Amino acid sequence: MNILVAASEMVPFCKTGGLADVAGALSQSVARLGHGVCLFLPSYRAIEGGSFPLKAVPGRYWVPIGHELVPATLSTASWGAVTVYFIQCPKYFAREGLYQAGGKDYDDNDERFIFFCRAVLEGAKFVGFKPDVVHCHDWQTALIPAYLKTLYQIDAFYAKAKSLLTIHNIAYQGMFSKDALFLAGFGWVDFTPDRLEYYGGFNFLKAGLVFADALTTVSPTYAQEIQSSPEFGRGMEGILKHRRAELRGILNGIDVEIWNPETDQFLARAYDADGAPAGKAANKAALRAECGLKGKPNVPLIGVVSRLDSQKGLDVALEVVADILARGGAELILLGAGDPALAQAYAQLVRDHPGAACTRNGFDEALSHRIYAAADLFLMPSRFEPCGLGQMIAMRYGTLPVVTRTGGLADTVREDSPPGPPNGFVAPKCAREDLAAAMTRALSVCARLPERKARVAAAMSQDFSWRQSAARYADLYRAMAGASS
Ligand code: ADP
């Protein structure tokens, strides 16, 4: 099959979040299964000035935006088994950030991603890549399914193409004014509640949810949650319930080559499952020295690696952790970037408990590896979590996750529920008492060595690679393509 992937970011070329990891790793894994995969990305300034050898594609093509035709050119790179095309249009993409600058979204994000969606469809025609399935990710590419069912419905090139939209986080929807409708080439006839209209505006994600042939999201539990209530569905619960037959949850994987305690260059000492107790102890000693932690060395070390955002529940965890530190029951190392107020609150915690807690502000890939390896417990008390990578990485490093029962956390961490032996600790929800109880259980298991060993072994033996998930996506592509012939 030919799979056309449209994404606004992709590792290793550009990244602001988990979408980039998924678009990169999933495309590679699907291509390795023998399918033709072409991926289209905007050519941001960071890519053009980066270290990747790009080849110019001769010629240019035209993309309709409102009443204008805007020229686009392409450059290309082979990355593993995938061909990547970068859509060049300096007026939209030659900028500092991908979506924003100085913490503020670009005013013309509607126009930029309308252009991108149409430039993908016109670009695939320009290079002659005829897809069986067009796989789109999040609101930035969610107009493509709508185009395929409207303006491109009679285009012979796409006669057999089916569209799939993956929702990575439904909290981000691309909500714009109705003026964007005309820039996108749609008309009033499309501006109805069952098509593109949403509370008087134009919601790009909704367009994809209405028109895509199939929908996925990044865990089975999140697929249920987003249909269940406005709290999780963010206004899309009605349309998702209506489309539940076409919606499924497929768990993300992690890159098990990058996240491998046996070969990880960032660690003080590499280790495998058999050598985990000694390996983790060596990494813990090194990290405690690096961070100036001076409590009793045998108390559990709680690790956090996270965006500082209300999604992640770290505000609720603060008092729970403070109580534990006050009684000398654990130490804390937190690496996070985001909300300054939350960063301040944790900085105060460090001042209140000198030598027992340490926080690092910012994004630090190397330190994150050392925390995953050194910590005994990994705290991730999210209010909602579409999939979550942190808990899977922690388990691969033998660090037991303490999580809330939501989204992908519910699908990957088990405390007492089958299938499989317990591999972590689960609070029913992101509430202070629930988290405190889960932490108490976690700390007491840390003190009971045989039980702890069994949980660490269960965590480390799990397969979080992309292998299974890529096979599920390939099955879905096959079913979709079959349905068209
Ligand atoms: P989300 O995508 O919602 O931020 P995930 O758990 O799905 O959460 O993915 C987070 C990824 O980003 C993980 O790989 C985690 O290690 C990494 N990460 C988060 N914050 C930081 C940070 N401050 N420094 C380094 N890596 C981070």
Short mmCIF file of C-alpha atoms and ligand atoms in Angstrom, two decimals:
data_model
loop_
_atom_site.label_atom_id
_atom_site.label_comp_id
_atom_site.label_asym_id
_atom_site.label_seq_id
_atom_site.Cartn_x
_atom_site.Cartn_y
_atom_site.Cartn_z
CA MET A 1 0.00 0.00 0.00
CA ASN A 2 0.96 3.63 -0.44
CA ILE A 3 0.57 5.65 2.74
CA LEU A 4 0.72 9.45 2.58
CA VAL A 5 1.44 10.91 6.02
CA ALA A 6 0.72 14.58 6.71
CA ALA A 7 2.09 15.96 9.95
CA SER A 8 3.16 19.36 11.27
CA GLU A 9 6.18 17.95 13.10
CA MET A 10 8.27 14.80 13.06
CA VAL A 11 11.36 13.50 14.82
CA PRO A 12 14.22 13.92 13.92
CA PHE A 13 13.46 17.07 11.88
CA CYS A 14 11.40 19.20 14.28
CA LYS A 15 9.56 18.62 17.52
CA THR A 16 7.42 20.41 20.08
CA GLY A 17 5.64 17.36 21.52
CA GLY A 18 4.74 13.68 21.38
CA LEU A 19 3.11 14.01 17.94
CA ALA A 20 6.60 14.38 16.45
CA ASP A 21 7.79 11.13 18.08
CA VAL A 22 4.75 9.24 16.87
CA ALA A 23 4.80 10.58 13.30
CA GLY A 24 8.49 9.66 13.02
CA ALA A 25 8.55 6.24 14.66
CA LEU A 26 5.22 5.04 13.30
CA SER A 27 6.10 6.00 9.70
CA GLN A 28 9.42 4.14 9.97
CA SER A 29 7.80 1.04 11.44
CA VAL A 30 5.06 0.96 8.80
CA ALA A 31 7.62 1.41 6.00
CA ARG A 32 9.67 -1.47 7.43
CA LEU A 33 6.57 -3.66 7.08
CA GLY A 34 6.98 -3.17 3.32
CA HIS A 35 4.59 -0.29 2.58
CA GLY A 36 5.46 2.82 0.58
CA VAL A 37 5.43 5.76 2.98
CA CYS A 38 5.74 9.40 1.92
CA LEU A 39 5.61 12.03 4.61
CA PHE A 40 4.92 15.74 4.08
CA LEU A 41 6.12 18.37 6.56
CA PRO A 42 6.25 22.17 6.47
CA SER A 43 9.76 23.40 5.73
CA TYR A 44 10.29 25.47 8.88
CA ARG A 45 13.34 27.70 9.19
CA ALA A 46 14.92 25.27 11.67
CA ILE A 47 14.78 22.52 9.04
CA GLU A 48 16.21 24.62 6.24
CA GLY A 49 19.06 25.78 8.46
CA GLY A 50 19.56 22.33 10.01
CA SER A 51 22.09 19.61 9.38
CA PHE A 52 19.96 17.35 7.17
CA PRO A 53 21.03 17.04 3.54
CA LEU A 54 17.97 18.12 1.57
CA LYS A 55 17.57 17.76 -2.19
CA ALA A 56 15.54 20.31 -4.14
CA VAL A 57 12.69 18.92 -6.23
CA PRO A 58 12.74 20.78 -9.59
CA GLY A 59 9.78 23.00 -10.45
CA ARG A 60 7.02 24.59 -8.43
CA TYR A 61 3.27 24.22 -8.10
CA TRP A 62 0.39 26.44 -7.10
CA VAL A 63 -1.83 26.24 -4.06
CA PRO A 64 -5.21 28.03 -3.94
CA ILE A 65 -5.71 30.20 -0.85
CA GLY A 66 -8.90 32.26 -0.94
CA HIS A 67 -8.87 33.94 -4.36
CA GLU A 68 -5.11 33.70 -4.75
CA LEU A 69 -2.70 31.10 -6.01
CA VAL A 70 0.37 30.80 -3.78
CA PRO A 71 3.52 29.10 -5.13
CA ALA A 72 5.05 26.14 -3.31
CA THR A 73 8.30 24.26 -3.87
CA LEU A 74 9.52 21.01 -2.39
CA SER A 75 12.74 19.62 -1.04
CA THR A 76 13.17 16.01 -0.10
CA ALA A 77 15.21 13.70 2.10
CA SER A 78 15.32 9.95 2.59
CA TRP A 79 15.09 9.06 6.21
CA GLY A 80 15.38 5.33 6.80
CA ALA A 81 12.68 3.67 4.74
CA VAL A 82 10.58 6.84 4.45
CA THR A 83 10.65 9.60 1.83
CA VAL A 84 10.07 12.99 3.41
CA TYR A 85 8.93 16.02 1.41
CA PHE A 86 9.30 19.48 2.91
CA ILE A 87 6.84 22.05 1.63
CA GLN A 88 8.58 25.38 1.14
CA CYS A 89 6.73 28.66 1.32
CA PRO A 90 8.79 31.26 3.18
CA LYS A 91 5.84 33.55 3.81
CA TYR A 92 4.25 30.89 6.03
CA PHE A 93 7.06 28.71 7.33
CA ALA A 94 10.38 30.61 7.44
CA ARG A 95 9.86 31.64 11.06
CA GLU A 96 11.42 31.11 14.48
CA GLY A 97 8.77 28.81 15.99
CA LEU A 98 6.51 26.12 14.54
CA TYR A 99 3.21 27.53 15.84
CA GLN A 100 4.13 30.54 17.96
CA ALA A 101 6.75 33.06 18.98
CA GLY A 102 7.30 34.45 22.46
CA GLY A 103 4.53 32.28 23.91
CA LYS A 104 1.90 33.69 21.52
CA ASP A 105 0.34 31.73 18.66
CA TYR A 106 0.91 33.23 15.21
CA ASP A 107 -2.13 35.27 14.09
CA ASP A 108 -2.22 33.53 10.73
CA ASN A 109 -2.07 29.90 11.92
CA ASP A 110 -5.38 29.29 10.16
CA GLU A 111 -3.95 30.47 6.82
CA ARG A 112 -0.63 28.66 7.39
CA PHE A 113 -2.24 25.28 7.95
CA ILE A 114 -4.95 25.74 5.32
CA PHE A 115 -2.04 26.29 2.96
CA PHE A 116 -0.22 23.23 4.33
CA CYS A 117 -3.25 20.93 3.94
CA ARG A 118 -3.86 21.94 0.34
CA ALA A 119 -0.14 21.95 -0.43
CA VAL A 120 0.08 18.33 0.75
CA LEU A 121 -2.73 17.25 -1.58
CA GLU A 122 -1.34 19.25 -4.52
CA GLY A 123 2.23 18.21 -3.64
CA ALA A 124 1.46 14.48 -3.74
CA LYS A 125 0.03 15.02 -7.22
CA PHE A 126 3.09 17.06 -8.21
CA VAL A 127 5.47 14.21 -7.27
CA GLY A 128 3.08 11.49 -8.47
CA PHE A 129 2.60 9.67 -5.15
CA LYS A 130 -0.90 8.19 -5.35
CA PRO A 131 -1.98 7.12 -1.86
CA ASP A 132 -4.27 4.32 -0.75
CA VAL A 133 -4.53 5.98 2.66
CA VAL A 134 -3.83 9.56 3.74
CA HIS A 135 -2.91 9.52 7.44
CA CYS A 136 -3.36 12.93 9.12
CA HIS A 137 -2.36 13.96 12.62
CA ASP A 138 -4.11 16.54 14.82
CA TRP A 139 -5.83 19.80 13.85
CA GLN A 140 -2.98 21.09 11.71
CA THR A 141 -3.74 18.48 9.03
CA ALA A 142 -7.40 17.80 9.87
CA LEU A 143 -8.75 19.75 6.87
CA ILE A 144 -7.34 17.13 4.50
CA PRO A 145 -10.14 14.59 5.14
CA ALA A 146 -12.65 17.41 4.57
CA TYR A 147 -11.00 18.35 1.26
CA LEU A 148 -11.01 14.73 0.08
CA LYS A 149 -14.77 14.54 0.66
CA THR A 150 -15.56 17.93 -0.92
CA LEU A 151 -13.25 19.87 -3.27
CA TYR A 152 -11.23 16.78 -4.25
CA GLN A 153 -14.16 14.37 -4.44
CA ILE A 154 -14.11 14.32 -8.21
CA ASP A 155 -10.30 14.37 -8.50
CA ALA A 156 -9.33 11.09 -10.22
CA PHE A 157 -5.92 11.13 -8.51
CA TYR A 158 -7.59 10.64 -5.14
CA ALA A 159 -10.50 8.50 -6.33
CA LYS A 160 -9.43 5.56 -4.19
CA ALA A 161 -7.78 7.38 -1.30
CA LYS A 162 -9.21 6.93 2.19
CA SER A 163 -8.39 9.26 5.07
CA LEU A 164 -7.42 8.52 8.66
CA LEU A 165 -7.15 11.16 11.37
CA THR A 166 -5.24 10.48 14.59
CA ILE A 167 -6.05 12.59 17.65
CA HIS A 168 -2.98 13.06 19.85
CA ASN A 169 -4.54 15.47 22.35
CA ILE A 170 -8.10 16.69 21.89
CA ALA A 171 -7.40 19.77 24.02
CA TYR A 172 -5.78 21.33 20.92
CA GLN A 173 -8.38 21.89 18.19
CA GLY A 174 -7.43 24.75 15.87
CA MET A 175 -10.46 26.98 16.48
CA PHE A 176 -10.65 29.98 14.10
CA SER A 177 -13.11 32.59 12.90
CA LYS A 178 -15.51 31.76 10.09
CA ASP A 179 -13.52 34.01 7.75
CA ALA A 180 -11.06 31.13 7.45
CA LEU A 181 -13.78 29.15 5.70
CA PHE A 182 -13.33 31.16 2.50
CA LEU A 183 -9.54 31.14 2.67
CA ALA A 184 -9.86 27.35 2.79
CA GLY A 185 -12.03 27.32 -0.32
CA PHE A 186 -15.21 26.17 1.41
CA GLY A 187 -18.53 28.01 1.15
CA TRP A 188 -21.59 28.80 3.25
CA VAL A 189 -23.12 25.50 2.23
CA ASP A 190 -20.42 23.79 4.31
CA PHE A 191 -20.99 26.05 7.32
CA THR A 192 -23.55 23.92 9.14
CA PRO A 193 -23.31 22.21 12.54
CA ASP A 194 -23.09 18.75 10.96
CA ARG A 195 -20.12 19.85 8.78
CA LEU A 196 -17.68 22.68 9.58
CA GLU A 197 -19.49 25.15 11.85
CA TYR A 198 -18.66 25.09 15.56
CA TYR A 199 -20.19 27.72 17.87
CA GLY A 200 -20.11 30.27 15.07
CA GLY A 201 -16.48 29.57 14.17
CA PHE A 202 -14.45 27.15 12.06
CA ASN A 203 -12.90 24.32 14.06
CA PHE A 204 -10.27 22.45 12.04
CA LEU A 205 -10.24 19.36 14.25
CA LYS A 206 -14.00 19.04 13.99
CA ALA A 207 -13.71 19.11 10.19
CA GLY A 208 -11.44 16.07 10.37
CA LEU A 209 -13.64 14.28 12.89
CA VAL A 210 -16.66 14.74 10.63
CA PHE A 211 -15.08 13.80 7.31
CA ALA A 212 -12.27 11.27 7.94
CA ASP A 213 -13.06 7.70 6.92
CA ALA A 214 -11.51 6.42 10.15
CA LEU A 215 -10.35 7.95 13.42
CA THR A 216 -7.80 6.81 15.92
CA THR A 217 -6.45 8.13 19.14
CA VAL A 218 -3.40 7.09 21.10
CA SER A 219 -4.83 4.71 23.71
CA PRO A 220 -7.98 2.59 24.07
CA THR A 221 -9.02 4.25 27.34
CA TYR A 222 -8.63 7.78 25.91
CA ALA A 223 -10.79 6.67 22.95
CA GLN A 224 -13.58 5.91 25.45
CA GLU A 225 -12.96 8.97 27.63
CA ILE A 226 -13.21 11.51 24.81
CA GLN A 227 -16.69 10.24 23.96
CA SER A 228 -17.82 10.22 27.56
CA SER A 229 -17.96 13.82 28.81
CA PRO A 230 -17.11 17.43 27.97
CA GLU A 231 -14.29 17.24 30.53
CA PHE A 232 -12.43 14.77 28.32
CA GLY A 233 -14.03 15.39 24.91
CA ARG A 234 -13.65 19.21 25.07
CA GLY A 235 -16.85 19.73 23.12
CA MET A 236 -16.15 16.96 20.58
CA GLU A 237 -17.82 14.19 22.64
CA GLY A 238 -21.06 14.36 20.62
CA ILE A 239 -19.47 13.95 17.22
CA LEU A 240 -17.12 11.27 18.58
CA LYS A 241 -20.02 9.30 20.03
CA HIS A 242 -21.75 9.60 16.69
CA ARG A 243 -18.62 8.21 14.98
CA ARG A 244 -17.74 5.61 17.61
CA ALA A 245 -17.88 2.77 15.05
CA GLU A 246 -14.98 4.42 13.17
CA LEU A 247 -12.95 5.42 16.25
CA ARG A 248 -10.39 3.18 17.88
CA GLY A 249 -7.53 3.58 20.34
CA ILE A 250 -4.08 2.30 19.38
CA LEU A 251 -1.44 2.70 22.06
CA ASN A 252 1.72 4.59 21.13
CA GLY A 253 5.05 2.86 21.43
CA ILE A 254 8.40 4.30 22.52
CA ASP A 255 11.67 4.25 20.62
CA VAL A 256 13.30 1.28 22.38
CA GLU A 257 16.67 2.05 20.81
CA ILE A 258 16.85 5.55 22.27
CA TRP A 259 15.31 4.41 25.56
CA ASN A 260 17.43 1.41 26.41
CA PRO A 261 19.10 1.12 29.84
CA GLU A 262 21.51 -1.47 28.42
CA THR A 263 23.10 0.94 25.94
CA ASP A 264 22.16 4.39 27.26
CA GLN A 265 25.22 6.67 26.96
CA PHE A 266 23.81 9.24 29.35
CA LEU A 267 23.88 6.91 32.35
CA ALA A 268 26.56 6.53 35.00
CA ARG A 269 26.18 2.80 34.55
CA ALA A 270 24.22 0.84 31.92
CA TYR A 271 22.20 -2.15 33.14
CA ASP A 272 19.80 -4.87 32.04
CA ALA A 273 16.88 -6.47 33.89
CA ASP A 274 19.13 -8.91 35.79
CA GLY A 275 21.52 -6.18 36.82
CA ALA A 276 18.81 -3.65 37.64
CA PRO A 277 19.23 -3.48 41.43
CA ALA A 278 22.97 -2.74 41.25
CA GLY A 279 22.70 -0.65 38.08
CA LYS A 280 19.95 1.52 39.44
CA ALA A 281 21.77 1.95 42.77
CA ALA A 282 24.88 3.23 40.94
CA ASN A 283 22.82 5.67 38.88
CA LYS A 284 20.96 6.83 41.98
CA ALA A 285 24.20 7.51 43.85
CA ALA A 286 25.56 9.48 40.89
CA LEU A 287 22.40 11.56 40.45
CA ARG A 288 22.07 12.27 44.18
CA ALA A 289 25.63 13.59 44.17
CA GLU A 290 24.97 15.64 41.01
CA CYS A 291 21.82 17.19 42.53
CA GLY A 292 23.07 17.67 46.07
CA LEU A 293 20.57 15.29 47.67
CA LYS A 294 21.78 14.52 51.17
CA GLY A 295 19.05 12.61 52.99
CA LYS A 296 19.30 8.99 54.07
CA PRO A 297 20.57 7.19 50.96
CA ASN A 298 18.18 4.29 51.34
CA VAL A 299 14.93 6.27 51.13
CA PRO A 300 13.14 6.00 47.76
CA LEU A 301 13.90 8.64 45.15
CA ILE A 302 10.78 9.99 43.40
CA GLY A 303 11.44 11.21 39.84
CA VAL A 304 9.33 13.57 37.72
CA VAL A 305 10.05 14.47 34.08
CA SER A 306 7.19 16.50 32.72
CA ARG A 307 5.77 19.53 31.05
CA LEU A 308 4.56 21.85 33.83
CA ASP A 309 0.95 22.12 32.77
CA SER A 310 -2.32 21.65 34.63
CA GLN A 311 -2.89 18.48 32.54
CA LYS A 312 -0.12 16.77 34.47
CA GLY A 313 -1.64 17.12 37.98
CA LEU A 314 1.61 18.23 39.60
CA ASP A 315 -0.22 21.00 41.50
CA VAL A 316 -2.23 18.33 43.31
CA ALA A 317 0.88 16.22 43.89
CA LEU A 318 2.75 19.11 45.51
CA GLU A 319 1.20 18.81 48.97
CA VAL A 320 1.36 15.02 48.90
CA VAL A 321 5.06 15.13 48.15
CA ALA A 322 5.61 17.89 50.75
CA ASP A 323 4.07 15.66 53.44
CA ILE A 324 6.31 12.75 52.45
CA LEU A 325 9.44 14.92 52.42
CA ALA A 326 8.50 16.40 55.81
CA ARG A 327 8.54 12.95 57.37
CA GLY A 328 11.76 11.98 55.59
CA GLY A 329 9.99 9.22 53.66
CA ALA A 330 11.52 9.96 50.24
CA GLU A 331 13.57 12.36 48.13
CA LEU A 332 12.38 14.18 45.00
CA ILE A 333 13.99 15.16 41.73
CA LEU A 334 11.81 17.09 39.29
CA LEU A 335 12.75 18.13 35.75
CA GLY A 336 10.10 20.30 34.13
CA ALA A 337 9.40 23.21 31.84
CA GLY A 338 6.27 25.29 31.50
CA ASP A 339 3.99 27.09 33.96
CA PRO A 340 6.17 29.54 35.94
CA ALA A 341 3.80 29.48 38.96
CA LEU A 342 4.16 25.71 39.28
CA ALA A 343 7.93 25.94 38.84
CA GLN A 344 7.94 28.52 41.66
CA ALA A 345 5.86 26.29 43.92
CA TYR A 346 8.31 23.41 43.48
CA ALA A 347 11.27 25.75 43.97
CA GLN A 348 9.72 26.69 47.31
CA LEU A 349 9.40 22.99 48.16
CA VAL A 350 13.15 22.66 47.61
CA ARG A 351 13.82 25.62 49.90
CA ASP A 352 11.54 24.09 52.55
CA HIS A 353 13.33 20.74 52.38
CA PRO A 354 16.99 21.45 51.64
CA GLY A 355 18.95 18.37 50.66
CA ALA A 356 15.80 16.29 50.17
CA ALA A 357 14.48 17.77 46.92
CA CYS A 358 15.90 19.23 43.75
CA THR A 359 14.19 20.80 40.75
CA ARG A 360 15.62 21.64 37.35
CA ASN A 361 13.77 24.04 35.13
CA GLY A 362 13.92 23.63 31.37
CA PHE A 363 14.20 20.87 28.81
CA ASP A 364 17.17 18.56 29.36
CA GLU A 365 17.28 15.33 27.39
CA ALA A 366 20.40 13.94 29.10
CA LEU A 367 19.17 14.64 32.62
CA SER A 368 15.82 13.05 31.79
CA HIS A 369 17.63 9.78 30.96
CA ARG A 370 19.52 9.92 34.25
CA ILE A 371 16.31 10.49 36.21
CA TYR A 372 14.50 7.59 34.54
CA ALA A 373 17.44 5.33 35.48
CA ALA A 374 18.10 6.62 39.00
CA ALA A 375 14.62 7.04 40.47
CA ASP A 376 12.81 4.32 42.38
CA LEU A 377 9.36 5.75 41.64
CA PHE A 378 8.17 7.88 38.70
CA LEU A 379 5.31 10.23 39.52
CA MET A 380 2.81 11.06 36.76
CA PRO A 381 -0.53 12.05 38.32
CA SER A 382 -2.19 13.40 35.16
CA ARG A 383 -5.73 14.75 35.13
CA PHE A 384 -5.97 13.31 31.62
CA GLU A 385 -3.32 11.59 29.55
CA PRO A 386 -4.01 10.62 25.92
CA CYS A 387 -1.19 8.06 25.99
CA GLY A 388 1.82 9.23 27.96
CA LEU A 389 5.38 8.20 27.19
CA GLY A 390 6.97 8.96 30.55
CA GLN A 391 5.40 6.02 32.38
CA MET A 392 6.49 3.61 29.63
CA ILE A 393 10.04 4.92 29.60
CA ALA A 394 10.17 4.70 33.40
CA MET A 395 9.07 1.06 33.34
CA ARG A 396 11.67 0.20 30.73
CA TYR A 397 14.27 1.56 33.16
CA GLY A 398 12.82 -0.43 36.09
CA THR A 399 11.35 2.66 37.76
CA LEU A 400 7.87 1.97 39.11
CA PRO A 401 5.27 4.51 37.93
CA VAL A 402 2.75 6.09 40.29
CA VAL A 403 -0.07 7.30 38.05
CA THR A 404 -3.75 8.15 37.85
CA ARG A 405 -6.20 5.81 36.17
CA THR A 406 -6.76 7.77 32.97
CA GLY A 407 -6.06 7.39 29.25
CA GLY A 408 -2.85 5.60 28.34
CA LEU A 409 -1.78 5.47 31.99
CA ALA A 410 -4.76 3.19 32.70
CA ASP A 411 -3.79 1.04 29.70
CA THR A 412 -0.13 0.55 30.63
CA VAL A 413 0.17 0.62 34.44
CA ARG A 414 -1.36 -2.11 36.61
CA GLU A 415 -1.53 -2.26 40.36
CA ASP A 416 -3.95 -5.07 41.04
CA SER A 417 -5.93 -5.51 37.87
CA PRO A 418 -5.32 -8.24 35.31
CA PRO A 419 -3.98 -8.87 32.73
CA GLY A 420 -0.48 -9.46 33.99
CA PRO A 421 1.34 -8.93 37.25
CA PRO A 422 1.45 -5.51 38.94
CA ASN A 423 4.01 -3.11 37.44
CA GLY A 424 3.24 0.15 39.29
CA PHE A 425 0.73 2.03 41.41
CA VAL A 426 -2.56 3.55 40.33
CA ALA A 427 -4.63 6.28 42.00
CA PRO A 428 -8.29 6.25 40.90
CA LYS A 429 -8.10 9.95 40.05
CA CYS A 430 -6.03 13.08 40.39
CA ALA A 431 -7.15 13.96 43.93
CA ARG A 432 -4.98 14.58 46.97
CA GLU A 433 -6.24 11.66 49.10
CA ASP A 434 -6.05 9.19 46.19
CA LEU A 435 -2.51 10.23 45.33
CA ALA A 436 -1.42 10.16 48.97
CA ALA A 437 -2.79 6.62 49.34
CA ALA A 438 -1.09 5.45 46.13
CA MET A 439 2.23 6.98 47.26
CA THR A 440 1.91 5.28 50.67
CA ARG A 441 1.42 1.91 48.95
CA ALA A 442 4.33 2.62 46.62
CA LEU A 443 6.70 3.57 49.44
CA SER A 444 5.80 0.50 51.42
CA VAL A 445 6.45 -1.80 48.43
CA CYS A 446 9.83 -0.08 47.97
CA ALA A 447 10.66 -1.20 51.50
CA ARG A 448 9.67 -4.84 50.82
CA LEU A 449 12.45 -6.09 48.59
CA PRO A 450 10.99 -9.31 47.10
CA GLU A 451 7.73 -7.57 46.21
CA ARG A 452 9.58 -4.61 44.74
CA LYS A 453 11.82 -6.91 42.69
CA ALA A 454 8.79 -8.68 41.23
CA ARG A 455 7.23 -5.38 40.19
CA VAL A 456 10.45 -4.08 38.66
CA ALA A 457 10.82 -7.34 36.71
CA ALA A 458 7.22 -7.07 35.48
CA ALA A 459 7.79 -3.46 34.42
CA MET A 460 11.07 -4.16 32.60
CA SER A 461 9.80 -7.21 30.74
CA GLN A 462 7.00 -5.33 28.96
CA ASP A 463 7.21 -4.70 25.23
CA PHE A 464 6.65 -0.99 24.60
CA SER A 465 8.20 -1.02 21.13
CA TRP A 466 6.33 0.24 18.07
CA ARG A 467 6.17 -3.30 16.63
CA GLN A 468 2.68 -4.18 17.85
CA SER A 469 1.17 -0.74 17.32
CA ALA A 470 2.59 -0.40 13.80
CA ALA A 471 1.04 -3.78 12.94
CA ARG A 472 -2.34 -2.50 14.23
CA TYR A 473 -2.08 0.63 12.08
CA ALA A 474 -1.09 -1.49 9.07
CA ASP A 475 -4.16 -3.70 9.64
CA LEU A 476 -6.32 -0.60 9.78
CA TYR A 477 -4.77 0.81 6.57
CA ARG A 478 -5.43 -2.54 4.88
CA ALA A 479 -9.05 -2.63 6.02
CA MET A 480 -9.54 0.96 4.82
CA ALA A 481 -7.90 0.40 1.45
CA GLY A 482 -9.82 -2.85 1.00
CA ALA A 483 -13.05 -1.01 1.63
CA SER A 484 -12.32 1.25 -1.33
CA SER A 485 -11.71 -1.42 -3.96
P1 ADP B 1 3.38 15.07 26.76
O1 ADP B 1 3.54 14.69 25.31
O2 ADP B 1 1.98 15.37 27.18
O3 ADP B 1 4.32 16.15 27.19
P2 ADP B 1 4.38 12.39 27.29
O4 ADP B 1 4.58 11.61 28.54
O5 ADP B 1 3.55 11.75 26.23
O6 ADP B 1 3.80 13.81 27.68
O7 ADP B 1 5.80 12.72 26.62
C1 ADP B 1 6.70 13.53 27.26
C2 ADP B 1 8.08 13.28 26.66
O8 ADP B 1 8.85 14.46 26.81
C3 ADP B 1 8.83 12.18 27.39
O9 ADP B 1 9.72 11.59 26.47
C4 ADP B 1 9.61 12.96 28.46
O10 ADP B 1 10.79 12.29 28.84
C5 ADP B 1 9.92 14.24 27.70
N1 ADP B 1 10.04 15.42 28.56
C6 ADP B 1 9.03 16.10 29.17
N2 ADP B 1 9.51 17.16 29.85
C7 ADP B 1 10.86 17.15 29.68
C8 ADP B 1 11.92 17.99 30.13
N3 ADP B 1 11.70 19.06 30.88
N4 ADP B 1 13.19 17.69 29.75
C9 ADP B 1 13.43 16.60 28.99
N5 ADP B 1 12.46 15.77 28.52
C10 ADP B 1 11.19 16.04 28.85
#
